[in-house]
Amino acid sequence: MLITKLILQMKQKHICLFIFSCFITWVIGQEKKDTIVETKEKQYKLFIGADMMSPLTGVWDKANGYEFNATMRLYKKIHAAIEAGYQENNYSKVNWDVDVEGMYYKIGANWSFNETDYSEDDFFYAGIRYAWVSYDQQINAYPLTIRDEDGNLTVQGSSTGLGKETLSASWIEFAIGARKELWNTNFFLDTSIRPKVLISSDEQQGVEAIVIPGFGDNINNVNGWLNVSLQYRIPVFKKTIKQE
Amino acid sequence: MKNKKTLPIVFCIALSIIIFGLQSCEDDTEICGEGTTPRLIIKFYDEATNTEISESGVFSTTEFSDYAFSSQDSIFLPLSLTNEVDTLFYQTSTDATVTDTIVLTFSRKEEYVSKGCGFKVNYYNINATLGTTSETLQKIEFNPNVVDADNQINITDETEAHMFIYF
């Protein structure tokens, strides 16, 4: 694709400007429909998908798992969304060795905008999710920080761990993304950035949550990641709508 | 307008590039700042005049050996991370023949600090005994400010001197 090549060639600071201008072009380019053909029936369509990033991160990172999602347009621009996944992860920086694994669930909604004239299922969207997880955490080793008589800092690894405990956490996840039909099929590509803000987490023997399945590393209670989801469209049921 | 159909894809690719760029950012919570294992802070006093003085000498313990200091009014000594007993050996210089000893006994407890620091070790219920054969060191005392309500001496931070040594 020519456009893809173009982006990769451009320097990073120009990318934002490019996206912004594309977006403006997109908005201006929207033509008002002259005549609206009212259909008597409204098609409810369920989109089920799998996140491709979740298993892929295992290639270069210790995070490994899977995530499935389902969305459905319920009312005008509002789409209900649920996501469920499993992730095992490990944190091993600064002499820590923390293993976590657990199932996480997200429930929320997307608000779609800029649907294409071509299809009402292609759009940009903004969404919000409430996510929660119950997970097992095993602290195999933890750091112990000491200073010597000259003030030099040394971080030692502990010889024993703190054992295993079941903990829970919850967070709010935002989604800003786009969905696009792939080559006139029922398959769709859905990509979104996911800023996450931790709202609750447990401590294991005083140790705050360092890494959480589905959330990732806890960096000052925020994190973010990318969802690249392959979705399939299933027509579910039709509902008759009164013509105005 | 063919471009409009491909725009969501372009948007997706652009997002990916931005996210991968952000991933390379440093995590400052991995850096340990304050809150390390407290060291025993010793302040020097002159017994005759009961005033603060600067001293020189060499301290050794089981944790380190031959820590030489000169003209300092206070020193910071790391205590044992593994034993309940720690002996401080003091000499006026490395080739001095006389060694004064201070035997410290305490209990230890680890406390979580932060992701970057991990844990620190706090020392509780400290007792100190100056060796009877000591020549240079005349007297040891604990700072009244570090004695808690139960009349115990605990070392949990490095905000002020814990022990006064009189020369």
Tab-separated table of C-alpha atoms in Angstrom:
chain	number	residue	atom	x	y	z
A	1	MET	CA	0.000	0.000	0.000
A	2	LEU	CA	1.298	3.349	-1.044
A	3	ILE	CA	-0.121	5.161	1.984
A	4	THR	CA	1.530	2.718	4.393
A	5	LYS	CA	4.886	3.174	2.721
A	6	LEU	CA	4.437	6.910	2.883
A	7	ILE	CA	3.815	6.852	6.631
A	8	LEU	CA	6.809	4.698	7.387
A	9	GLN	CA	9.054	6.999	5.398
A	10	MET	CA	7.891	10.091	7.239
A	11	LYS	CA	9.534	11.202	10.411
A	12	GLN	CA	7.675	10.602	13.644
A	13	LYS	CA	6.802	14.206	14.377
A	14	HIS	CA	5.080	14.488	11.044
A	15	ILE	CA	2.881	11.488	11.710
A	16	CYS	CA	0.597	13.276	14.146
A	17	LEU	CA	0.128	16.126	11.705
A	18	PHE	CA	-0.638	13.619	8.988
A	19	ILE	CA	-3.274	11.817	11.039
A	20	PHE	CA	-4.845	15.093	11.999
A	21	SER	CA	-5.052	16.295	8.415
A	22	CYS	CA	-6.429	12.931	7.318
A	23	PHE	CA	-9.052	13.196	9.985
A	24	ILE	CA	-10.048	16.697	8.877
A	25	THR	CA	-10.231	15.509	5.282
A	26	TRP	CA	-12.411	12.677	6.445
A	27	VAL	CA	-14.812	14.959	8.300
A	28	ILE	CA	-15.044	17.513	5.512
A	29	GLY	CA	-15.368	14.760	2.959
A	30	GLN	CA	-18.518	13.450	4.568
A	31	GLU	CA	-21.339	14.148	2.198
A	32	LYS	CA	-24.882	14.624	3.376
A	33	LYS	CA	-27.150	11.962	2.059
A	34	ASP	CA	-29.764	13.467	-0.214
A	35	THR	CA	-32.449	10.939	0.446
A	36	ILE	CA	-32.630	8.595	3.369
A	37	VAL	CA	-34.152	5.315	2.416
A	38	GLU	CA	-35.893	4.157	5.556
A	39	THR	CA	-35.859	0.433	6.039
A	40	LYS	CA	-38.648	-1.125	7.922
A	41	GLU	CA	-36.344	-3.645	9.464
A	42	LYS	CA	-33.251	-3.050	11.517
A	43	GLN	CA	-30.541	-5.678	11.392
A	44	TYR	CA	-28.830	-6.488	14.675
A	45	LYS	CA	-25.358	-7.806	14.075
A	46	LEU	CA	-23.075	-9.459	16.566
A	47	PHE	CA	-19.352	-9.003	16.059
A	48	ILE	CA	-17.224	-11.658	17.691
A	49	GLY	CA	-13.480	-11.414	17.575
A	50	ALA	CA	-10.134	-12.364	18.944
A	51	ASP	CA	-7.316	-10.029	19.889
A	52	MET	CA	-4.195	-10.826	17.904
A	53	MET	CA	-1.857	-8.866	20.158
A	54	SER	CA	-2.441	-10.982	23.298
A	55	PRO	CA	-0.814	-14.187	21.992
A	56	LEU	CA	1.679	-12.203	19.920
A	57	THR	CA	3.236	-10.347	22.895
A	58	GLY	CA	4.531	-13.724	24.103
A	59	VAL	CA	7.061	-13.581	21.281
A	60	TRP	CA	9.028	-10.634	22.672
A	61	ASP	CA	7.599	-10.229	26.164
A	62	LYS	CA	6.713	-12.426	29.143
A	63	ALA	CA	3.054	-11.535	28.814
A	64	ASN	CA	1.172	-14.317	27.125
A	65	GLY	CA	-2.497	-15.110	26.765
A	66	TYR	CA	-5.620	-14.619	24.732
A	67	GLU	CA	-8.581	-12.286	24.609
A	68	PHE	CA	-11.976	-12.563	22.926
A	69	ASN	CA	-14.491	-9.820	22.366
A	70	ALA	CA	-18.059	-9.270	21.276
A	71	THR	CA	-19.794	-6.058	20.270
A	72	MET	CA	-23.256	-5.209	19.058
A	73	ARG	CA	-24.866	-1.956	17.970
A	74	LEU	CA	-27.805	-1.559	20.308
A	75	TYR	CA	-29.074	1.949	19.790
A	76	LYS	CA	-28.073	4.446	17.105
A	77	LYS	CA	-24.382	5.093	17.807
A	78	ILE	CA	-24.091	3.041	20.952
A	79	HIS	CA	-22.495	-0.394	20.855
A	80	ALA	CA	-22.375	-2.765	23.801
A	81	ALA	CA	-18.998	-4.429	24.263
A	82	ILE	CA	-17.725	-7.319	26.342
A	83	GLU	CA	-14.233	-8.746	26.448
A	84	ALA	CA	-12.797	-11.713	28.284
A	85	GLY	CA	-9.247	-12.915	28.381
A	86	TYR	CA	-6.555	-14.858	30.144
A	87	GLN	CA	-3.019	-13.672	30.691
A	88	GLU	CA	0.062	-15.004	32.400
A	89	ASN	CA	2.794	-12.516	33.050
A	90	ASN	CA	6.051	-12.108	34.911
A	91	TYR	CA	7.845	-9.113	36.339
A	92	SER	CA	11.562	-9.614	36.770
A	93	LYS	CA	13.100	-6.147	36.900
A	94	VAL	CA	14.987	-4.770	39.960
A	95	ASN	CA	15.505	-8.278	41.425
A	96	TRP	CA	11.786	-8.951	41.497
A	97	ASP	CA	10.483	-12.274	40.282
A	98	VAL	CA	6.701	-12.103	40.294
A	99	ASP	CA	4.462	-14.529	38.406
A	100	VAL	CA	0.798	-13.764	37.823
A	101	GLU	CA	-1.954	-15.542	35.940
A	102	GLY	CA	-5.684	-15.062	35.738
A	103	MET	CA	-8.883	-14.500	33.797
A	104	TYR	CA	-10.063	-10.953	33.288
A	105	TYR	CA	-13.364	-9.538	32.085
A	106	LYS	CA	-14.358	-6.189	30.628
A	107	ILE	CA	-17.785	-4.733	30.059
A	108	GLY	CA	-18.621	-1.405	28.482
A	109	ALA	CA	-19.737	0.478	25.420
A	110	ASN	CA	-18.434	2.093	22.262
A	111	TRP	CA	-19.711	5.248	20.661
A	112	SER	CA	-19.233	5.144	16.905
A	113	PHE	CA	-18.750	8.100	14.606
A	114	ASN	CA	-17.820	8.794	11.016
A	115	GLU	CA	-19.476	5.724	9.573
A	116	THR	CA	-18.589	5.406	5.918
A	117	ASP	CA	-21.225	5.825	3.243
A	118	TYR	CA	-20.128	2.438	2.067
A	119	SER	CA	-20.985	0.577	5.269
A	120	GLU	CA	-22.455	1.402	8.664
A	121	ASP	CA	-20.099	-1.190	10.155
A	122	ASP	CA	-16.970	0.774	9.248
A	123	PHE	CA	-16.360	3.562	11.687
A	124	PHE	CA	-14.175	5.261	14.216
A	125	TYR	CA	-15.152	4.865	17.830
A	126	ALA	CA	-14.481	5.899	21.371
A	127	GLY	CA	-15.326	3.564	24.220
A	128	ILE	CA	-15.047	2.862	27.892
A	129	ARG	CA	-14.790	-0.418	29.819
A	130	TYR	CA	-14.924	-1.518	33.403
A	131	ALA	CA	-12.487	-4.381	33.848
A	132	TRP	CA	-11.868	-6.747	36.706
A	133	VAL	CA	-9.601	-9.705	37.344
A	134	SER	CA	-9.094	-12.358	39.981
A	135	TYR	CA	-5.614	-13.775	39.706
A	136	ASP	CA	-2.921	-15.845	41.357
A	137	GLN	CA	0.292	-14.104	42.262
A	138	GLN	CA	3.469	-15.871	43.253
A	139	ILE	CA	6.369	-13.761	44.496
A	140	ASN	CA	9.434	-15.943	43.911
A	141	ALA	CA	11.960	-13.293	44.883
A	142	TYR	CA	11.942	-9.662	45.931
A	143	PRO	CA	14.615	-6.960	46.157
A	144	LEU	CA	16.164	-5.730	49.379
A	145	THR	CA	17.797	-2.333	49.090
A	146	ILE	CA	20.743	-1.431	51.287
A	147	ARG	CA	23.322	1.336	51.470
A	148	ASP	CA	26.886	0.767	52.511
A	149	GLU	CA	28.924	2.991	54.847
A	150	ASP	CA	29.847	5.257	51.917
A	151	GLY	CA	26.219	5.614	50.822
A	152	ASN	CA	26.423	3.375	47.757
A	153	LEU	CA	23.146	1.703	46.894
A	154	THR	CA	22.961	-2.056	46.466
A	155	VAL	CA	19.910	-4.069	45.525
A	156	GLN	CA	19.992	-7.653	46.697
A	157	GLY	CA	17.660	-10.411	45.622
A	158	SER	CA	15.972	-12.347	48.384
A	159	SER	CA	16.719	-16.054	48.675
A	160	THR	CA	13.140	-16.941	49.502
A	161	GLY	CA	9.869	-15.659	48.135
A	162	LEU	CA	6.573	-14.669	49.684
A	163	GLY	CA	4.485	-17.543	48.368
A	164	LYS	CA	1.274	-17.589	46.417
A	165	GLU	CA	-1.898	-15.625	46.979
A	166	THR	CA	-5.134	-14.986	45.116
A	167	LEU	CA	-5.706	-11.288	44.527
A	168	SER	CA	-8.113	-9.121	42.594
A	169	ALA	CA	-7.937	-5.818	40.795
A	170	SER	CA	-10.165	-3.585	38.709
A	171	TRP	CA	-9.540	-0.812	36.273
A	172	ILE	CA	-11.177	1.556	33.813
A	173	GLU	CA	-10.087	1.126	30.235
A	174	PHE	CA	-10.634	3.620	27.449
A	175	ALA	CA	-10.714	2.675	23.788
A	176	ILE	CA	-10.079	4.903	20.814
A	177	GLY	CA	-10.033	3.078	17.543
A	178	ALA	CA	-11.444	2.161	14.210
A	179	ARG	CA	-13.082	-0.807	12.597
A	180	LYS	CA	-12.820	-1.656	8.918
A	181	GLU	CA	-14.338	-4.371	6.797
A	182	LEU	CA	-11.798	-6.561	5.072
A	183	TRP	CA	-12.254	-6.972	1.328
A	184	ASN	CA	-16.063	-7.181	1.223
A	185	THR	CA	-16.210	-10.157	3.561
A	186	ASN	CA	-17.781	-10.584	6.967
A	187	PHE	CA	-14.319	-10.186	8.507
A	188	PHE	CA	-13.323	-6.931	10.135
A	189	LEU	CA	-10.136	-5.485	11.514
A	190	ASP	CA	-10.617	-3.550	14.723
A	191	THR	CA	-7.710	-1.590	16.144
A	192	SER	CA	-7.729	0.573	19.217
A	193	ILE	CA	-5.421	2.125	21.757
A	194	ARG	CA	-6.308	1.274	25.326
A	195	PRO	CA	-5.274	3.671	28.064
A	196	LYS	CA	-5.953	2.020	31.418
A	197	VAL	CA	-6.333	3.502	34.893
A	198	LEU	CA	-6.198	1.174	37.876
A	199	ILE	CA	-8.982	1.810	40.375
A	200	SER	CA	-8.424	-0.987	42.869
A	201	SER	CA	-5.799	-3.606	43.599
A	202	ASP	CA	-4.750	-5.906	46.426
A	203	GLU	CA	-1.523	-6.180	48.350
A	204	GLN	CA	0.310	-9.392	49.079
A	205	GLN	CA	1.981	-9.017	52.480
A	206	GLY	CA	2.256	-5.276	52.000
A	207	VAL	CA	3.509	-5.523	48.427
A	208	GLU	CA	1.414	-3.428	46.066
A	209	ALA	CA	0.299	-4.867	42.731
A	210	ILE	CA	3.298	-4.793	40.419
A	211	VAL	CA	1.952	-6.679	37.438
A	212	ILE	CA	-1.691	-7.575	36.797
A	213	PRO	CA	-3.100	-9.953	34.145
A	214	GLY	CA	-4.904	-7.937	31.475
A	215	PHE	CA	-3.543	-4.680	32.832
A	216	GLY	CA	0.190	-5.216	32.517
A	217	ASP	CA	2.903	-3.563	34.562
A	218	ASN	CA	1.555	-1.145	37.120
A	219	ILE	CA	3.352	2.121	36.382
A	220	ASN	CA	1.879	4.710	38.764
A	221	ASN	CA	-1.548	3.058	38.315
A	222	VAL	CA	-1.668	3.652	34.573
A	223	ASN	CA	-0.810	1.605	31.532
A	224	GLY	CA	-1.837	1.352	27.934
A	225	TRP	CA	-1.699	-1.092	25.144
A	226	LEU	CA	-2.945	-1.782	21.683
A	227	ASN	CA	-5.756	-4.082	20.639
A	228	VAL	CA	-5.697	-5.452	17.118
A	229	SER	CA	-8.723	-7.622	16.788
A	230	LEU	CA	-9.960	-9.766	13.945
A	231	GLN	CA	-13.752	-9.866	14.062
A	232	TYR	CA	-16.494	-11.772	12.323
A	233	ARG	CA	-19.947	-10.356	11.646
A	234	ILE	CA	-22.989	-12.491	12.430
A	235	PRO	CA	-26.499	-11.236	11.671
A	236	VAL	CA	-28.477	-12.121	14.755
A	237	PHE	CA	-32.036	-10.924	14.466
A	238	LYS	CA	-34.113	-8.317	12.723
A	239	LYS	CA	-36.350	-5.871	14.454
A	240	THR	CA	-39.152	-4.002	12.782
A	241	ILE	CA	-38.933	-0.276	13.177
A	242	LYS	CA	-41.890	2.017	12.684
A	243	GLN	CA	-41.473	4.285	9.733
A	244	GLU	CA	-41.537	7.949	10.617
B	1	MET	CA	-13.415	8.863	-3.000
B	2	LYS	CA	-11.433	5.653	-2.697
B	3	ASN	CA	-9.233	7.150	0.001
B	4	LYS	CA	-12.128	7.247	2.467
B	5	LYS	CA	-12.440	3.473	2.497
B	6	THR	CA	-8.832	2.937	3.432
B	7	LEU	CA	-8.728	5.649	6.073
B	8	PRO	CA	-9.578	3.444	9.088
B	9	ILE	CA	-6.719	1.142	8.098
B	10	VAL	CA	-4.339	4.097	7.899
B	11	PHE	CA	-5.586	5.214	11.287
B	12	CYS	CA	-4.881	1.747	12.733
B	13	ILE	CA	-1.351	1.647	11.384
B	14	ALA	CA	-0.611	5.161	12.654
B	15	LEU	CA	-1.878	4.206	16.127
B	16	SER	CA	0.392	1.163	16.171
B	17	ILE	CA	3.437	3.279	15.373
B	18	ILE	CA	2.616	5.750	18.163
B	19	ILE	CA	2.043	2.984	20.736
B	20	PHE	CA	5.286	1.215	19.917
B	21	GLY	CA	7.063	4.544	20.303
B	22	LEU	CA	5.560	5.068	23.761
B	23	GLN	CA	6.587	1.589	24.909
B	24	SER	CA	10.230	2.613	24.873
B	25	CYS	CA	9.625	5.201	27.618
B	26	GLU	CA	11.475	4.733	30.927
B	27	ASP	CA	9.598	3.610	33.994
B	28	ASP	CA	10.704	5.843	36.856
B	29	THR	CA	8.985	3.615	39.426
B	30	GLU	CA	11.811	1.126	38.874
B	31	ILE	CA	14.291	3.544	40.429
B	32	CYS	CA	14.870	3.435	44.162
B	33	GLY	CA	14.969	6.845	45.770
B	34	GLU	CA	14.185	7.158	49.469
B	35	GLY	CA	13.474	4.316	51.850
B	36	THR	CA	16.448	2.005	51.871
B	37	THR	CA	17.515	-0.181	54.798
B	38	PRO	CA	18.432	2.248	57.593
B	39	ARG	CA	22.032	2.367	58.752
B	40	LEU	CA	23.121	2.992	62.327
B	41	ILE	CA	23.933	6.695	62.578
B	42	ILE	CA	26.566	7.437	65.192
B	43	LYS	CA	27.337	10.945	66.363
B	44	PHE	CA	30.548	11.801	68.202
B	45	TYR	CA	30.745	13.673	71.494
B	46	ASP	CA	33.565	14.742	73.733
B	47	GLU	CA	32.988	13.246	77.173
B	48	ALA	CA	34.877	15.934	79.089
B	49	THR	CA	33.041	18.887	77.612
B	50	ASN	CA	29.829	17.053	76.489
B	51	THR	CA	29.997	18.787	73.099
B	52	GLU	CA	29.916	17.502	69.542
B	53	ILE	CA	33.300	16.762	68.089
B	54	SER	CA	34.776	15.468	64.879
B	55	GLU	CA	36.673	12.208	65.137
B	56	SER	CA	38.822	9.926	63.039
B	57	GLY	CA	39.316	6.201	63.119
B	58	VAL	CA	38.521	2.846	61.560
B	59	PHE	CA	35.360	0.780	62.037
B	60	SER	CA	34.897	-2.855	61.081
B	61	THR	CA	31.953	-5.202	61.518
B	62	THR	CA	30.905	-8.536	60.143
B	63	GLU	CA	29.330	-6.621	57.234
B	64	PHE	CA	32.366	-4.611	56.178
B	65	SER	CA	35.958	-4.133	57.201
B	66	ASP	CA	38.281	-1.192	57.691
B	67	TYR	CA	35.939	1.694	57.069
B	68	ALA	CA	38.279	4.609	57.681
B	69	PHE	CA	36.940	8.086	58.364
B	70	SER	CA	38.655	11.305	59.317
B	71	SER	CA	37.343	14.460	60.971
B	72	GLN	CA	33.682	13.498	60.735
B	73	ASP	CA	31.042	14.422	63.293
B	74	SER	CA	28.921	11.386	62.415
B	75	ILE	CA	29.086	8.101	60.527
B	76	PHE	CA	26.555	5.745	58.910
B	77	LEU	CA	27.150	2.026	59.524
B	78	PRO	CA	25.141	-0.737	57.833
B	79	LEU	CA	23.992	-3.426	60.271
B	80	SER	CA	23.780	-7.150	59.696
B	81	LEU	CA	21.062	-8.410	57.363
B	82	THR	CA	21.378	-11.994	58.547
B	83	ASN	CA	22.349	-12.020	62.240
B	84	GLU	CA	20.712	-10.858	65.444
B	85	VAL	CA	24.095	-9.765	66.767
B	86	ASP	CA	26.540	-7.323	65.261
B	87	THR	CA	29.882	-6.331	66.732
B	88	LEU	CA	31.505	-3.017	65.878
B	89	PHE	CA	35.296	-2.955	66.117
B	90	TYR	CA	36.902	0.445	66.541
B	91	GLN	CA	40.552	1.331	66.098
B	92	THR	CA	42.119	4.777	66.051
B	93	SER	CA	43.967	3.766	62.881
B	94	THR	CA	44.406	0.609	60.799
B	95	ASP	CA	47.747	-0.227	62.426
B	96	ALA	CA	46.596	0.455	65.986
B	97	THR	CA	47.056	-2.427	68.411
B	98	VAL	CA	44.074	-1.655	70.639
B	99	THR	CA	40.558	-2.523	69.458
B	100	ASP	CA	37.446	-1.251	71.204
B	101	THR	CA	34.228	-3.194	70.717
B	102	ILE	CA	30.510	-2.397	70.789
B	103	VAL	CA	28.201	-5.392	70.752
B	104	LEU	CA	24.755	-4.740	69.322
B	105	THR	CA	21.800	-7.075	69.628
B	106	PHE	CA	18.483	-6.517	67.868
B	107	SER	CA	15.607	-8.159	66.076
B	108	ARG	CA	15.020	-7.608	62.379
B	109	LYS	CA	11.870	-7.197	60.332
B	110	GLU	CA	11.520	-6.578	56.630
B	111	GLU	CA	9.187	-3.835	55.452
B	112	TYR	CA	7.897	-3.185	51.923
B	113	VAL	CA	8.932	0.209	50.551
B	114	SER	CA	8.174	0.486	46.846
B	115	LYS	CA	8.511	-1.319	43.545
B	116	GLY	CA	11.882	0.315	42.884
B	117	CYS	CA	13.372	-0.281	46.343
B	118	GLY	CA	11.611	-3.521	47.183
B	119	PHE	CA	11.999	-4.162	50.889
B	120	LYS	CA	14.126	-2.626	53.621
B	121	VAL	CA	15.186	-4.119	56.929
B	122	ASN	CA	14.140	-2.398	60.137
B	123	TYR	CA	15.950	-3.067	63.414
B	124	TYR	CA	13.990	-3.284	66.647
B	125	ASN	CA	14.728	-3.539	70.357
B	126	ILE	CA	18.376	-2.651	70.047
B	127	ASN	CA	20.785	-3.185	72.891
B	128	ALA	CA	24.351	-1.947	72.852
B	129	THR	CA	27.210	-2.855	75.180
B	130	LEU	CA	30.582	-1.196	75.180
B	131	GLY	CA	33.457	-3.609	75.792
B	132	THR	CA	34.884	-3.283	79.303
B	133	THR	CA	38.433	-3.093	78.001
B	134	SER	CA	37.683	-0.132	75.744
B	135	GLU	CA	40.253	2.624	75.862
B	136	THR	CA	39.365	5.294	73.311
B	137	LEU	CA	35.591	5.017	73.508
B	138	GLN	CA	34.396	6.188	76.919
B	139	LYS	CA	30.635	5.877	76.829
B	140	ILE	CA	27.757	5.072	74.488
B	141	GLU	CA	24.255	6.437	74.660
B	142	PHE	CA	21.138	6.274	72.502
B	143	ASN	CA	19.494	9.379	71.193
B	144	PRO	CA	16.417	9.891	73.435
B	145	ASN	CA	14.436	10.777	70.295
B	146	VAL	CA	14.694	7.213	68.915
B	147	VAL	CA	13.426	5.572	72.115
B	148	ASP	CA	9.777	4.615	71.639
B	149	ALA	CA	6.875	4.498	74.121
B	150	ASP	CA	7.810	0.971	75.243
B	151	ASN	CA	11.307	2.192	76.094
B	152	GLN	CA	12.757	0.326	73.098
B	153	ILE	CA	15.272	1.605	70.625
B	154	ASN	CA	14.342	1.043	67.019
B	155	ILE	CA	16.147	1.935	63.817
B	156	THR	CA	13.628	2.431	61.037
B	157	ASP	CA	14.938	5.493	59.213
B	158	GLU	CA	17.970	7.702	58.731
B	159	THR	CA	16.485	11.029	59.759
B	160	GLU	CA	18.654	11.551	62.822
B	161	ALA	CA	21.501	10.001	64.799
B	162	HIS	CA	20.611	6.872	66.754
B	163	MET	CA	23.688	6.495	68.909
B	164	PHE	CA	26.077	8.917	70.609
B	165	ILE	CA	29.638	7.816	71.228
B	166	TYR	CA	31.654	9.741	73.762
B	167	PHE	CA	35.428	9.969	73.256
